[in-house]
mmCIF file of C-alpha atoms and ligand atoms in Angstrom:
data_model
loop_
_atom_site.group_PDB
_atom_site.id
_atom_site.type_symbol
_atom_site.label_atom_id
_atom_site.label_comp_id
_atom_site.label_asym_id
_atom_site.label_seq_id
_atom_site.Cartn_x
_atom_site.Cartn_y
_atom_site.Cartn_z
ATOM 1 C CA MET R 1 99.886 96.220 126.957
ATOM 2 C CA SER R 2 99.992 99.172 129.296
ATOM 3 C CA LEU R 3 96.588 100.168 130.552
ATOM 4 C CA ASP R 4 95.401 103.254 132.313
ATOM 5 C CA ARG R 5 95.557 102.899 136.087
ATOM 6 C CA ARG R 6 92.074 104.409 136.246
ATOM 7 C CA GLU R 7 90.689 101.273 134.570
ATOM 8 C CA PHE R 8 92.312 99.010 137.130
ATOM 9 C CA LEU R 9 90.965 101.198 139.926
ATOM 10 C CA ARG R 10 87.517 101.050 138.354
ATOM 11 C CA ALA R 11 87.697 97.240 138.197
ATOM 12 C CA SER R 12 88.917 97.105 141.796
ATOM 13 C CA ALA R 13 86.153 99.454 142.886
ATOM 14 C CA LEU R 14 83.528 97.230 141.306
ATOM 15 C CA ALA R 15 84.986 94.192 143.037
ATOM 16 C CA VAL R 16 85.144 95.988 146.391
ATOM 17 C CA ALA R 17 81.521 97.046 145.912
ATOM 18 C CA GLY R 18 80.584 93.389 145.595
ATOM 19 C CA VAL R 19 79.986 93.573 141.860
ATOM 20 C CA PRO R 20 81.524 90.456 140.313
ATOM 21 C CA LEU R 21 84.280 91.109 137.810
ATOM 22 C CA LEU R 22 83.286 90.383 134.261
ATOM 23 C CA LYS R 23 84.199 87.110 132.618
ATOM 24 C CA SER R 24 83.899 86.298 128.903
ATOM 25 C CA GLY R 25 81.049 88.707 128.306
ATOM 26 C CA LEU R 26 78.785 86.984 130.812
ATOM 27 C CA GLY R 27 78.823 89.528 133.619
ATOM 28 C CA THR R 28 76.626 92.584 133.849
ATOM 29 C CA VAL R 29 77.571 95.886 135.438
ATOM 30 C CA PRO R 30 75.133 98.414 136.898
ATOM 31 C CA GLN R 31 73.842 101.031 134.454
ATOM 32 C CA GLU R 32 75.960 103.801 135.971
ATOM 33 C CA LYS R 33 79.106 101.678 135.632
ATOM 34 C CA LYS R 34 78.569 100.705 131.983
ATOM 35 C CA LEU R 35 81.304 101.986 129.718
ATOM 36 C CA GLY R 36 80.247 104.966 127.605
ATOM 37 C CA PHE R 37 80.761 104.547 123.850
ATOM 38 C CA ALA R 38 80.901 107.494 121.431
ATOM 39 C CA LEU R 39 80.247 106.645 117.768
ATOM 40 C CA VAL R 40 82.223 108.511 115.106
ATOM 41 C CA GLY R 41 80.412 108.516 111.739
ATOM 42 C CA LEU R 42 76.659 108.000 111.766
ATOM 43 C CA GLY R 43 76.293 106.151 108.467
ATOM 44 C CA SER R 44 74.632 102.888 107.623
ATOM 45 C CA LEU R 45 76.558 100.632 110.004
ATOM 46 C CA SER R 46 76.263 102.935 113.028
ATOM 47 C CA THR R 47 72.568 103.574 112.379
ATOM 48 C CA ASN R 48 71.349 100.091 111.510
ATOM 49 C CA GLN R 49 73.664 97.811 113.476
ATOM 50 C CA ILE R 50 75.890 99.408 116.085
ATOM 51 C CA ALA R 51 73.462 101.744 117.860
ATOM 52 C CA PRO R 52 70.723 99.063 118.085
ATOM 53 C CA ALA R 53 73.374 96.573 119.285
ATOM 54 C CA LEU R 54 74.547 99.005 121.968
ATOM 55 C CA MET R 55 71.026 98.883 123.401
ATOM 56 C CA LYS R 56 71.428 95.086 123.800
ATOM 57 C CA THR R 57 74.842 95.150 125.495
ATOM 58 C CA LYS R 58 75.322 94.329 129.160
ATOM 59 C CA ASN R 59 78.306 96.529 129.856
ATOM 60 C CA CYS R 60 78.159 99.432 127.389
ATOM 61 C CA ARG R 61 75.948 102.422 126.692
ATOM 62 C CA LEU R 62 75.698 105.031 123.946
ATOM 63 C CA ALA R 63 77.281 108.088 125.543
ATOM 64 C CA GLY R 64 78.152 110.372 122.628
ATOM 65 C CA ILE R 65 78.251 110.939 118.870
ATOM 66 C CA VAL R 66 80.566 112.607 116.372
ATOM 67 C CA THR R 67 78.954 113.684 113.098
ATOM 68 C CA GLY R 68 79.469 116.301 110.413
ATOM 69 C CA THR R 69 75.730 116.486 109.711
ATOM 70 C CA PRO R 70 73.654 118.673 112.070
ATOM 71 C CA ALA R 71 70.397 116.934 111.034
ATOM 72 C CA LYS R 72 71.822 113.574 112.132
ATOM 73 C CA ALA R 73 72.918 115.080 115.439
ATOM 74 C CA ALA R 74 69.356 116.282 116.074
ATOM 75 C CA ALA R 75 67.780 112.953 115.107
ATOM 76 C CA TRP R 76 70.186 110.903 117.256
ATOM 77 C CA LYS R 77 69.819 113.316 120.169
ATOM 78 C CA ALA R 78 66.053 112.836 120.093
ATOM 79 C CA LYS R 79 66.157 109.067 119.556
ATOM 80 C CA TYR R 80 68.852 108.190 122.081
ATOM 81 C CA ASN R 81 68.562 111.057 124.563
ATOM 82 C CA ILE R 82 72.143 112.240 124.050
ATOM 83 C CA PRO R 83 73.020 115.489 125.861
ATOM 84 C CA ASP R 84 74.321 118.431 123.794
ATOM 85 C CA THR R 85 77.566 118.217 125.758
ATOM 86 C CA SER R 86 78.227 114.777 124.240
ATOM 87 C CA ILE R 87 77.574 115.723 120.602
ATOM 88 C CA TYR R 88 80.662 116.587 118.537
ATOM 89 C CA ASN R 89 81.614 117.288 114.945
ATOM 90 C CA TYR R 90 84.910 116.497 113.224
ATOM 91 C CA ASP R 91 86.340 119.889 114.234
ATOM 92 C CA THR R 92 85.405 119.603 117.914
ATOM 93 C CA ILE R 93 86.183 115.907 118.411
ATOM 94 C CA GLU R 94 89.359 116.690 120.389
ATOM 95 C CA SER R 95 87.284 118.174 123.222
ATOM 96 C CA ILE R 96 85.881 114.708 123.915
ATOM 97 C CA ALA R 97 88.997 114.522 126.136
ATOM 98 C CA ARG R 98 87.080 116.522 128.755
ATOM 99 C CA ASN R 99 84.024 114.242 128.647
ATOM 100 C CA ALA R 100 84.297 111.737 131.490
ATOM 101 C CA ASP R 101 81.104 110.083 130.263
ATOM 102 C CA VAL R 102 82.925 108.673 127.231
ATOM 103 C CA ASP R 103 85.304 105.755 127.840
ATOM 104 C CA VAL R 104 85.510 104.303 124.325
ATOM 105 C CA VAL R 105 85.423 105.916 120.885
ATOM 106 C CA TYR R 106 84.088 103.613 118.127
ATOM 107 C CA VAL R 107 85.334 104.777 114.704
ATOM 108 C CA VAL R 108 82.865 103.944 111.896
ATOM 109 C CA THR R 109 83.993 106.296 109.114
ATOM 110 C CA PRO R 110 85.243 105.365 105.616
ATOM 111 C CA ASN R 111 88.429 103.275 105.680
ATOM 112 C CA ALA R 112 90.913 106.021 104.774
ATOM 113 C CA LEU R 113 89.681 108.232 107.622
ATOM 114 C CA HIS R 114 90.214 105.662 110.373
ATOM 115 C CA ALA R 115 93.733 106.827 111.276
ATOM 116 C CA ARG R 116 92.603 110.456 111.517
ATOM 117 C CA ASP R 117 89.790 109.575 113.920
ATOM 118 C CA VAL R 118 91.577 106.859 115.935
ATOM 119 C CA ILE R 119 94.608 109.055 116.573
ATOM 120 C CA LYS R 120 92.413 111.955 117.725
ATOM 121 C CA ALA R 121 90.510 109.636 120.049
ATOM 122 C CA ALA R 122 93.722 108.207 121.507
ATOM 123 C CA LYS R 123 95.135 111.683 122.048
ATOM 124 C CA ALA R 124 91.890 112.529 123.834
ATOM 125 C CA GLY R 125 92.669 109.681 126.243
ATOM 126 C CA LYS R 126 89.979 107.231 125.101
ATOM 127 C CA HIS R 127 90.104 103.524 124.305
ATOM 128 C CA VAL R 128 89.347 102.934 120.627
ATOM 129 C CA LEU R 129 87.346 100.383 118.672
ATOM 130 C CA CYS R 130 87.941 100.842 114.936
ATOM 131 C CA GLU R 131 85.950 99.274 112.124
ATOM 132 C CA LYS R 132 87.578 96.964 109.596
ATOM 133 C CA PRO R 133 89.679 97.291 107.521
ATOM 134 C CA MET R 134 91.949 99.024 110.010
ATOM 135 C CA GLU R 135 93.240 101.532 107.401
ATOM 136 C CA VAL R 136 94.410 101.679 103.803
ATOM 137 C CA SER R 137 98.169 101.453 104.425
ATOM 138 C CA THR R 138 100.439 99.725 106.908
ATOM 139 C CA ALA R 139 102.013 103.080 107.807
ATOM 140 C CA GLN R 140 98.611 104.402 108.934
ATOM 141 C CA CYS R 141 97.994 101.231 110.967
ATOM 142 C CA GLU R 142 101.364 101.589 112.668
ATOM 143 C CA ALA R 143 100.614 105.232 113.497
ATOM 144 C CA MET R 144 97.292 104.196 115.061
ATOM 145 C CA ILE R 145 98.946 101.506 117.176
ATOM 146 C CA ALA R 146 101.653 103.936 118.289
ATOM 147 C CA ALA R 147 99.098 106.610 119.250
ATOM 148 C CA CYS R 148 97.064 104.195 121.387
ATOM 149 C CA ARG R 149 100.172 102.740 122.973
ATOM 150 C CA LYS R 150 101.443 106.232 123.822
ATOM 151 C CA ALA R 151 98.084 107.073 125.394
ATOM 152 C CA GLY R 152 98.062 103.787 127.357
ATOM 153 C CA LYS R 153 94.722 102.876 125.755
ATOM 154 C CA GLN R 154 93.470 99.703 124.094
ATOM 155 C CA LEU R 155 92.861 99.555 120.354
ATOM 156 C CA ALA R 156 90.521 96.897 118.947
ATOM 157 C CA ILE R 157 89.394 96.195 115.379
ATOM 158 C CA GLY R 158 85.725 95.470 114.619
ATOM 159 C CA TYR R 159 86.151 91.841 113.586
ATOM 160 C CA ARG R 160 82.603 90.884 114.596
ATOM 161 C CA CYS R 161 82.792 87.224 113.494
ATOM 162 C CA GLN R 162 85.312 86.535 116.257
ATOM 163 C CA PHE R 163 82.494 87.078 118.752
ATOM 164 C CA ASP R 164 80.033 84.734 117.050
ATOM 165 C CA PRO R 165 79.865 81.322 118.782
ATOM 166 C CA THR R 166 79.245 79.524 115.470
ATOM 167 C CA HIS R 167 82.406 80.941 113.919
ATOM 168 C CA LEU R 168 84.281 80.115 117.133
ATOM 169 C CA GLU R 169 83.024 76.519 116.994
ATOM 170 C CA CYS R 170 84.299 76.208 113.420
ATOM 171 C CA PHE R 171 87.701 77.539 114.507
ATOM 172 C CA ARG R 172 87.708 74.882 117.271
ATOM 173 C CA LEU R 173 86.784 72.069 114.868
ATOM 174 C CA ALA R 174 89.670 73.068 112.597
ATOM 175 C CA ARG R 175 92.312 73.658 115.245
ATOM 176 C CA GLU R 176 91.421 70.572 117.321
ATOM 177 C CA LYS R 177 91.369 68.481 114.121
ATOM 178 C CA VAL R 178 87.934 67.110 114.968
ATOM 179 C CA LEU R 179 87.501 65.902 111.371
ATOM 180 C CA GLY R 180 91.212 65.337 110.889
ATOM 181 C CA ASP R 181 93.977 67.609 109.669
ATOM 182 C CA VAL R 182 92.784 70.582 107.660
ATOM 183 C CA ARG R 183 94.293 70.656 104.166
ATOM 184 C CA LEU R 184 92.289 73.183 102.127
ATOM 185 C CA ILE R 185 90.044 76.124 102.881
ATOM 186 C CA ASP R 186 87.738 77.781 100.391
ATOM 187 C CA ALA R 187 86.357 81.152 101.510
ATOM 188 C CA ALA R 188 84.392 83.806 99.647
ATOM 189 C CA PHE R 189 82.519 87.006 100.397
ATOM 190 C CA GLY R 190 81.179 89.522 97.907
ATOM 191 C CA PHE R 191 78.077 91.303 96.697
ATOM 192 C CA PRO R 192 77.093 93.439 93.718
ATOM 193 C CA ALA R 193 78.016 97.045 94.591
ATOM 194 C CA GLY R 194 75.141 99.438 93.859
ATOM 195 C CA ASP R 195 75.574 103.228 93.742
ATOM 196 C CA PRO R 196 78.575 104.041 91.504
ATOM 197 C CA GLY R 197 79.124 107.261 93.503
ATOM 198 C CA GLN R 198 79.659 105.569 96.876
ATOM 199 C CA TRP R 199 82.971 105.969 98.738
ATOM 200 C CA ARG R 200 83.580 102.197 98.544
ATOM 201 C CA LEU R 201 84.328 102.611 94.813
ATOM 202 C CA ASN R 202 86.687 105.542 95.421
ATOM 203 C CA ALA R 203 90.151 104.203 96.221
ATOM 204 C CA ALA R 204 91.129 107.453 97.934
ATOM 205 C CA LEU R 205 88.562 106.701 100.661
ATOM 206 C CA SER R 206 88.347 102.905 100.526
ATOM 207 C CA GLY R 207 91.930 101.883 99.757
ATOM 208 C CA GLY R 208 90.619 99.291 97.310
ATOM 209 C CA GLY R 209 87.552 97.399 96.213
ATOM 210 C CA PRO R 210 85.868 94.275 97.557
ATOM 211 C CA MET R 211 89.153 92.932 98.979
ATOM 212 C CA MET R 212 89.393 95.795 101.501
ATOM 213 C CA ASP R 213 85.676 95.702 102.243
ATOM 214 C CA VAL R 214 84.665 92.032 102.426
ATOM 215 C CA GLY R 215 87.538 89.909 101.102
ATOM 216 C CA ILE R 216 89.005 90.633 104.524
ATOM 217 C CA TYR R 217 86.366 88.306 106.029
ATOM 218 C CA ALA R 218 87.630 85.396 103.935
ATOM 219 C CA LEU R 219 91.193 86.312 104.916
ATOM 220 C CA GLN R 220 90.236 86.416 108.604
ATOM 221 C CA SER R 221 88.444 83.051 108.387
ATOM 222 C CA ALA R 222 91.521 81.412 106.851
ATOM 223 C CA CYS R 223 93.812 82.814 109.557
ATOM 224 C CA LEU R 224 91.454 81.918 112.407
ATOM 225 C CA LEU R 225 90.672 78.418 111.136
ATOM 226 C CA THR R 226 94.384 77.604 110.854
ATOM 227 C CA GLY R 227 95.404 79.661 113.898
ATOM 228 C CA GLU R 228 98.274 80.917 111.753
ATOM 229 C CA SER R 229 99.358 83.856 109.603
ATOM 230 C CA PRO R 230 100.093 83.097 105.938
ATOM 231 C CA VAL R 231 103.638 82.872 104.613
ATOM 232 C CA SER R 232 102.747 83.924 101.064
ATOM 233 C CA VAL R 233 99.919 85.280 98.937
ATOM 234 C CA SER R 234 99.149 85.040 95.251
ATOM 235 C CA ALA R 235 96.308 87.100 93.781
ATOM 236 C CA THR R 236 94.526 87.934 90.545
ATOM 237 C CA THR R 237 92.085 90.750 89.818
ATOM 238 C CA THR R 238 89.654 91.258 86.989
ATOM 239 C CA LYS R 239 87.459 94.099 85.737
ATOM 240 C CA THR R 240 84.588 93.894 83.258
ATOM 241 C CA ASP R 241 83.168 97.374 83.998
ATOM 242 C CA PRO R 242 86.142 99.747 83.903
ATOM 243 C CA VAL R 243 83.901 102.797 84.219
ATOM 244 C CA LYS R 244 82.174 101.842 87.449
ATOM 245 C CA PHE R 245 85.324 100.212 88.838
ATOM 246 C CA ARG R 246 87.811 102.751 87.514
ATOM 247 C CA SER R 247 89.694 103.168 90.791
ATOM 248 C CA VAL R 248 89.224 99.781 92.504
ATOM 249 C CA GLU R 249 89.229 96.101 91.527
ATOM 250 C CA GLU R 250 85.897 94.541 90.585
ATOM 251 C CA THR R 251 86.751 90.936 91.513
ATOM 252 C CA MET R 252 89.791 89.357 93.153
ATOM 253 C CA THR R 253 90.876 85.831 93.988
ATOM 254 C CA PHE R 254 93.751 85.251 96.392
ATOM 255 C CA ASP R 255 95.497 82.118 97.599
ATOM 256 C CA LEU R 256 97.128 82.077 101.021
ATOM 257 C CA LYS R 257 99.761 79.509 101.987
ATOM 258 C CA PHE R 258 100.062 78.797 105.721
ATOM 259 C CA PRO R 259 103.162 77.533 107.550
ATOM 260 C CA GLY R 260 101.439 74.263 108.563
ATOM 261 C CA GLY R 261 100.771 73.441 104.893
ATOM 262 C CA VAL R 262 97.150 74.587 104.537
ATOM 263 C CA ILE R 263 96.222 76.497 101.392
ATOM 264 C CA ALA R 264 93.236 78.843 101.438
ATOM 265 C CA HIS R 265 91.613 79.819 98.164
ATOM 266 C CA CYS R 266 89.642 83.029 98.658
ATOM 267 C CA SER R 267 87.360 85.059 96.375
ATOM 268 C CA THR R 268 85.787 88.467 96.653
ATOM 269 C CA SER R 269 83.745 90.557 94.250
ATOM 270 C CA TYR R 270 81.622 93.681 93.859
ATOM 271 C CA LYS R 271 79.997 92.092 90.799
ATOM 272 C CA VAL R 272 78.881 88.569 91.659
ATOM 273 C CA PRO R 273 75.976 87.774 93.982
ATOM 274 C CA GLY R 274 75.997 84.696 96.214
ATOM 275 C CA LEU R 275 79.590 84.754 97.511
ATOM 276 C CA ASN R 276 79.145 84.219 101.249
ATOM 277 C CA ARG R 277 80.711 81.035 102.586
ATOM 278 C CA PHE R 278 83.695 79.125 103.837
ATOM 279 C CA THR R 279 84.376 75.407 103.462
ATOM 280 C CA VAL R 280 87.071 73.541 105.362
ATOM 281 C CA HIS R 281 88.396 70.331 103.802
ATOM 282 C CA ALA R 282 89.976 68.016 106.385
ATOM 283 C CA ASP R 283 91.216 64.420 106.158
ATOM 284 C CA ARG R 284 87.993 62.827 107.476
ATOM 285 C CA GLY R 285 85.360 65.269 106.265
ATOM 286 C CA THR R 286 84.348 68.811 105.516
ATOM 287 C CA PHE R 287 82.541 71.548 107.388
ATOM 288 C CA GLY R 288 81.760 75.173 106.937
ATOM 289 C CA MET R 289 79.241 77.965 106.949
ATOM 290 C CA GLU R 290 76.928 79.273 104.230
ATOM 291 C CA PRO R 291 75.885 81.981 104.533
ATOM 292 C CA ALA R 292 78.859 82.720 106.733
ATOM 293 C CA TYR R 293 79.193 86.474 107.023
ATOM 294 C CA ASN R 294 75.731 87.961 107.467
ATOM 295 C CA TYR R 295 74.895 89.869 110.643
ATOM 296 C CA GLY R 296 72.497 87.064 111.563
ATOM 297 C CA GLY R 297 70.876 83.942 110.133
ATOM 298 C CA ASN R 298 74.145 82.237 109.158
ATOM 299 C CA ARG R 299 74.169 78.439 108.822
ATOM 300 C CA ALA R 300 76.921 76.014 109.790
ATOM 301 C CA TRP R 301 77.190 72.399 108.605
ATOM 302 C CA ARG R 302 79.384 69.302 108.996
ATOM 303 C CA SER R 303 79.714 66.376 106.591
ATOM 304 C CA ASP R 304 79.250 63.963 109.524
ATOM 305 C CA ASN R 305 75.915 65.707 110.210
ATOM 306 C CA VAL R 306 76.664 66.413 113.871
ATOM 307 C CA PRO R 307 74.414 69.405 114.547
ATOM 308 C CA PHE R 308 75.738 72.769 115.633
ATOM 309 C CA THR R 309 74.177 73.885 118.918
ATOM 310 C CA THR R 310 75.666 77.379 119.067
ATOM 311 C CA PRO R 311 73.158 80.135 119.838
ATOM 312 C CA PRO R 312 72.391 83.065 117.543
ATOM 313 C CA VAL R 313 73.860 86.318 118.897
ATOM 314 C CA ASP R 314 74.121 89.988 118.026
ATOM 315 C CA GLN R 315 77.749 89.984 116.891
ATOM 316 C CA PHE R 316 78.181 93.729 117.480
ATOM 317 C CA ALA R 317 76.762 93.552 121.016
ATOM 318 C CA MET R 318 79.139 90.658 121.786
ATOM 319 C CA GLU R 319 82.073 92.558 120.291
ATOM 320 C CA MET R 320 81.399 95.717 122.317
ATOM 321 C CA ASP R 321 80.715 93.824 125.552
ATOM 322 C CA ASP R 322 83.948 91.898 125.127
ATOM 323 C CA PHE R 323 85.927 95.102 124.593
ATOM 324 C CA ALA R 324 84.306 96.651 127.674
ATOM 325 C CA ASN R 325 85.229 93.540 129.674
ATOM 326 C CA CYS R 326 88.821 93.731 128.472
ATOM 327 C CA ILE R 327 89.047 97.384 129.510
ATOM 328 C CA ILE R 328 87.403 96.849 132.896
ATOM 329 C CA ASN R 329 89.508 93.786 133.672
ATOM 330 C CA GLY R 330 92.749 95.077 132.149
ATOM 331 C CA LYS R 331 92.923 92.175 129.702
ATOM 332 C CA PRO R 332 94.134 92.471 126.106
ATOM 333 C CA THR R 333 91.509 92.264 123.375
ATOM 334 C CA ARG R 334 91.530 89.261 121.033
ATOM 335 C CA VAL R 335 91.234 91.680 118.087
ATOM 336 C CA PRO R 336 94.118 94.127 118.656
ATOM 337 C CA GLY R 337 95.452 96.737 116.256
ATOM 338 C CA GLU R 338 98.390 94.427 115.543
ATOM 339 C CA GLN R 339 95.952 91.933 113.970
ATOM 340 C CA GLY R 340 94.417 94.701 111.860
ATOM 341 C CA LEU R 341 97.913 95.700 110.739
ATOM 342 C CA ARG R 342 98.765 92.086 109.817
ATOM 343 C CA ASP R 343 95.657 91.870 107.653
ATOM 344 C CA VAL R 344 96.352 95.183 105.892
ATOM 345 C CA LYS R 345 99.900 93.923 105.203
ATOM 346 C CA ILE R 346 98.474 90.764 103.610
ATOM 347 C CA MET R 347 95.936 92.733 101.548
ATOM 348 C CA MET R 348 98.627 95.137 100.306
ATOM 349 C CA ALA R 349 100.753 92.109 99.341
ATOM 350 C CA ALA R 350 97.753 90.628 97.492
ATOM 351 C CA TYR R 351 97.393 93.853 95.485
ATOM 352 C CA GLU R 352 101.119 93.754 94.741
ATOM 353 C CA SER R 353 100.845 90.112 93.640
ATOM 354 C CA ALA R 354 97.987 90.951 91.280
ATOM 355 C CA ARG R 355 99.988 93.875 89.883
ATOM 356 C CA VAL R 356 103.298 92.100 89.310
ATOM 357 C CA GLY R 357 101.887 88.647 88.557
ATOM 358 C CA ARG R 358 103.830 86.551 91.058
ATOM 359 C CA VAL R 359 103.635 85.058 94.547
ATOM 360 C CA ILE R 360 104.539 87.541 97.311
ATOM 361 C CA SER R 361 106.330 86.273 100.402
ATOM 362 C CA LEU R 362 104.979 87.506 103.739
ATOM 363 C CA VAL R 363 107.918 86.334 105.870
HETATM 364 P P1 NAD S 401 78.532 104.788 105.321
HETATM 365 O O1 NAD S 401 78.910 105.463 104.068
HETATM 366 O O2 NAD S 401 77.135 104.322 105.477
HETATM 367 O O3 NAD S 401 78.879 105.716 106.576
HETATM 368 C C1 NAD S 401 80.100 106.422 106.676
HETATM 369 C C2 NAD S 401 79.912 107.611 107.573
HETATM 370 O O4 NAD S 401 81.118 108.353 107.603
HETATM 371 C C3 NAD S 401 78.796 108.553 107.088
HETATM 372 O O5 NAD S 401 77.991 108.946 108.157
HETATM 373 C C4 NAD S 401 79.561 109.740 106.551
HETATM 374 O O6 NAD S 401 78.843 110.957 106.676
HETATM 375 C C5 NAD S 401 80.789 109.739 107.461
HETATM 376 N N1 NAD S 401 81.919 110.480 106.896
HETATM 377 C C6 NAD S 401 82.726 111.283 107.625
HETATM 378 N N2 NAD S 401 83.613 111.873 106.830
HETATM 379 C C7 NAD S 401 83.380 111.444 105.578
HETATM 380 C C8 NAD S 401 83.989 111.713 104.305
HETATM 381 N N3 NAD S 401 85.030 112.552 104.186
HETATM 382 N N4 NAD S 401 83.499 111.061 103.235
HETATM 383 C C9 NAD S 401 82.477 110.185 103.320
HETATM 384 N N5 NAD S 401 81.855 109.905 104.509
HETATM 385 C C10 NAD S 401 82.303 110.539 105.612
HETATM 386 O O7 NAD S 401 79.556 103.564 105.512
HETATM 387 P P2 NAD S 401 79.382 102.323 106.478
HETATM 388 O O8 NAD S 401 78.820 101.179 105.711
HETATM 389 O O9 NAD S 401 78.708 102.734 107.724
HETATM 390 O O10 NAD S 401 80.919 101.947 106.750
HETATM 391 C C11 NAD S 401 81.711 102.669 107.681
HETATM 392 C C12 NAD S 401 82.892 101.798 108.139
HETATM 393 O O11 NAD S 401 82.371 100.605 108.737
HETATM 394 C C13 NAD S 401 83.821 101.333 107.023
HETATM 395 O O12 NAD S 401 85.139 101.269 107.491
HETATM 396 C C14 NAD S 401 83.334 99.924 106.704
HETATM 397 O O13 NAD S 401 84.345 99.083 106.183
HETATM 398 C C15 NAD S 401 82.889 99.459 108.065
HETATM 399 N N6 NAD S 401 81.816 98.445 107.995
HETATM 400 C C16 NAD S 401 81.937 97.336 108.758
HETATM 401 C C17 NAD S 401 80.946 96.375 108.738
HETATM 402 C C18 NAD S 401 81.047 95.164 109.620
HETATM 403 O O14 NAD S 401 80.274 94.229 109.413
HETATM 404 N N7 NAD S 401 81.929 95.155 110.598
HETATM 405 C C19 NAD S 401 79.823 96.542 107.904
HETATM 406 C C20 NAD S 401 79.729 97.708 107.158
HETATM 407 C C21 NAD S 401 80.729 98.661 107.210
#
C-alpha cells in the first residue's frame, strides 16, 4: 500500500525526537502529535460511542466535525472545544483539504452515503476510517478503494470486534486448534428494530435489513474464526410484517461454506430479541461468546472451563488507536477496504441466494 511520504517523515521525526514508535496500540504520542480525527455524521454512534472513545485514545484527538445540522455543530463545538475553522457541512467538506489539523476522516453516515463521504475525504488528502458495512454495492466499495489508493491514503473499515482481546483470543483458539479442529460455527446477531421511519428500514439508505446492519458481525466472526473467506453462501429470508419491512428483509439465515471444510450457520433479524452470540464446535469441545457483539460486557466461555483472562476494552478507542499507529508507522491496517469489499460481495451473494433459492458460489 502506498503511503504519503509525510506520514513516514512524521514517524521518523517522532523517532528522532526520542519518542518511541508505536507498537500494537501500546505507545502514546504527545498531545500535539496525536492524529486529528474529523467525524462525518453526528448521529447515535458518533455521539454515544465514537466521540467518548476518542477521549480515551492514546494517539488520536477529535479535531473536526462534518454535520448538516447547525444545532449539532453548536453543541459539539461547546462540548469538545472545536474551532469554527474545523466545523464543516456536507457542502463544504471538500475544504477539509486545507485543514492540516485533520489527518483522518471517520465516516459515520448511513450505509449508502459512505462512498460519497469516503471519496470526498480521500480527494481532500485524508486517511479514511469508514463504518461498517462498507457500502451497499461492490461497485461503490471498489470506487472507495480506488479513490484512497489514488490519494495514497489508508482506508479502514470500522470492524470494532477485531480490536477486542476477547474476540482475538477466540480467533486464536479456533485457528490454533486448541480444542481440536473446528467443524461448525453458529453465529447470530439481531435485535427488534424500533422506529419504522428510521433509515435502517429504507433500502435506499441501508442497502438491506439486519444482514447489512448486524448480520455482518456473524459473517465477520465466521471468517475470522476460520481465517478464511467462504467459497459459497446459501440464504433464506422471511417477513411477517410486510408493512414495516416493506423494503428490507425482516429475518435472514445464511450458511457459509469455507475451503477448509467448516460450515457456519448464521442468523440475523430485526424482529427477534436475544440473538447475540457465536459458538464454535471443535473436535474436543466448544467455545464461544454470549453476548458477543455488545460494545462492552460481553462474555466468553469454553467447555473445558479454562477461564478467559482478556481485559475489557473500549473497542472504538482500540480501533482508532490502531489505525493511528498504522498511519504513523506506515503499516497496513488489519481491516482494509478490501475486507469490507469482500464482505459486501458475500452479503450481495446471500441476497441473491435468498432471491433465486439456490447456493451461490463465491469463487
Ligand atoms: P444515525 O441515524 O444515528 O446517524 C446517522 C447520521 O448521519 C445522522 O447524524 C444523520 O443526520 C447523518 N446523515 C447525513 N446525511 C443523511 C441522510 N441523507 N439521511 C439520513 N441521515 C443522514 O445512525 P448510526 O447508528 O450512527 O449509524 C451510522 C453508521 O454507523 C452506519 O453505517 C451504521 O451501520 C454504523 N454503525 C456502526 C456500529 C458499530 O458498532 N460499528 C454501530 C452503529 C452504527
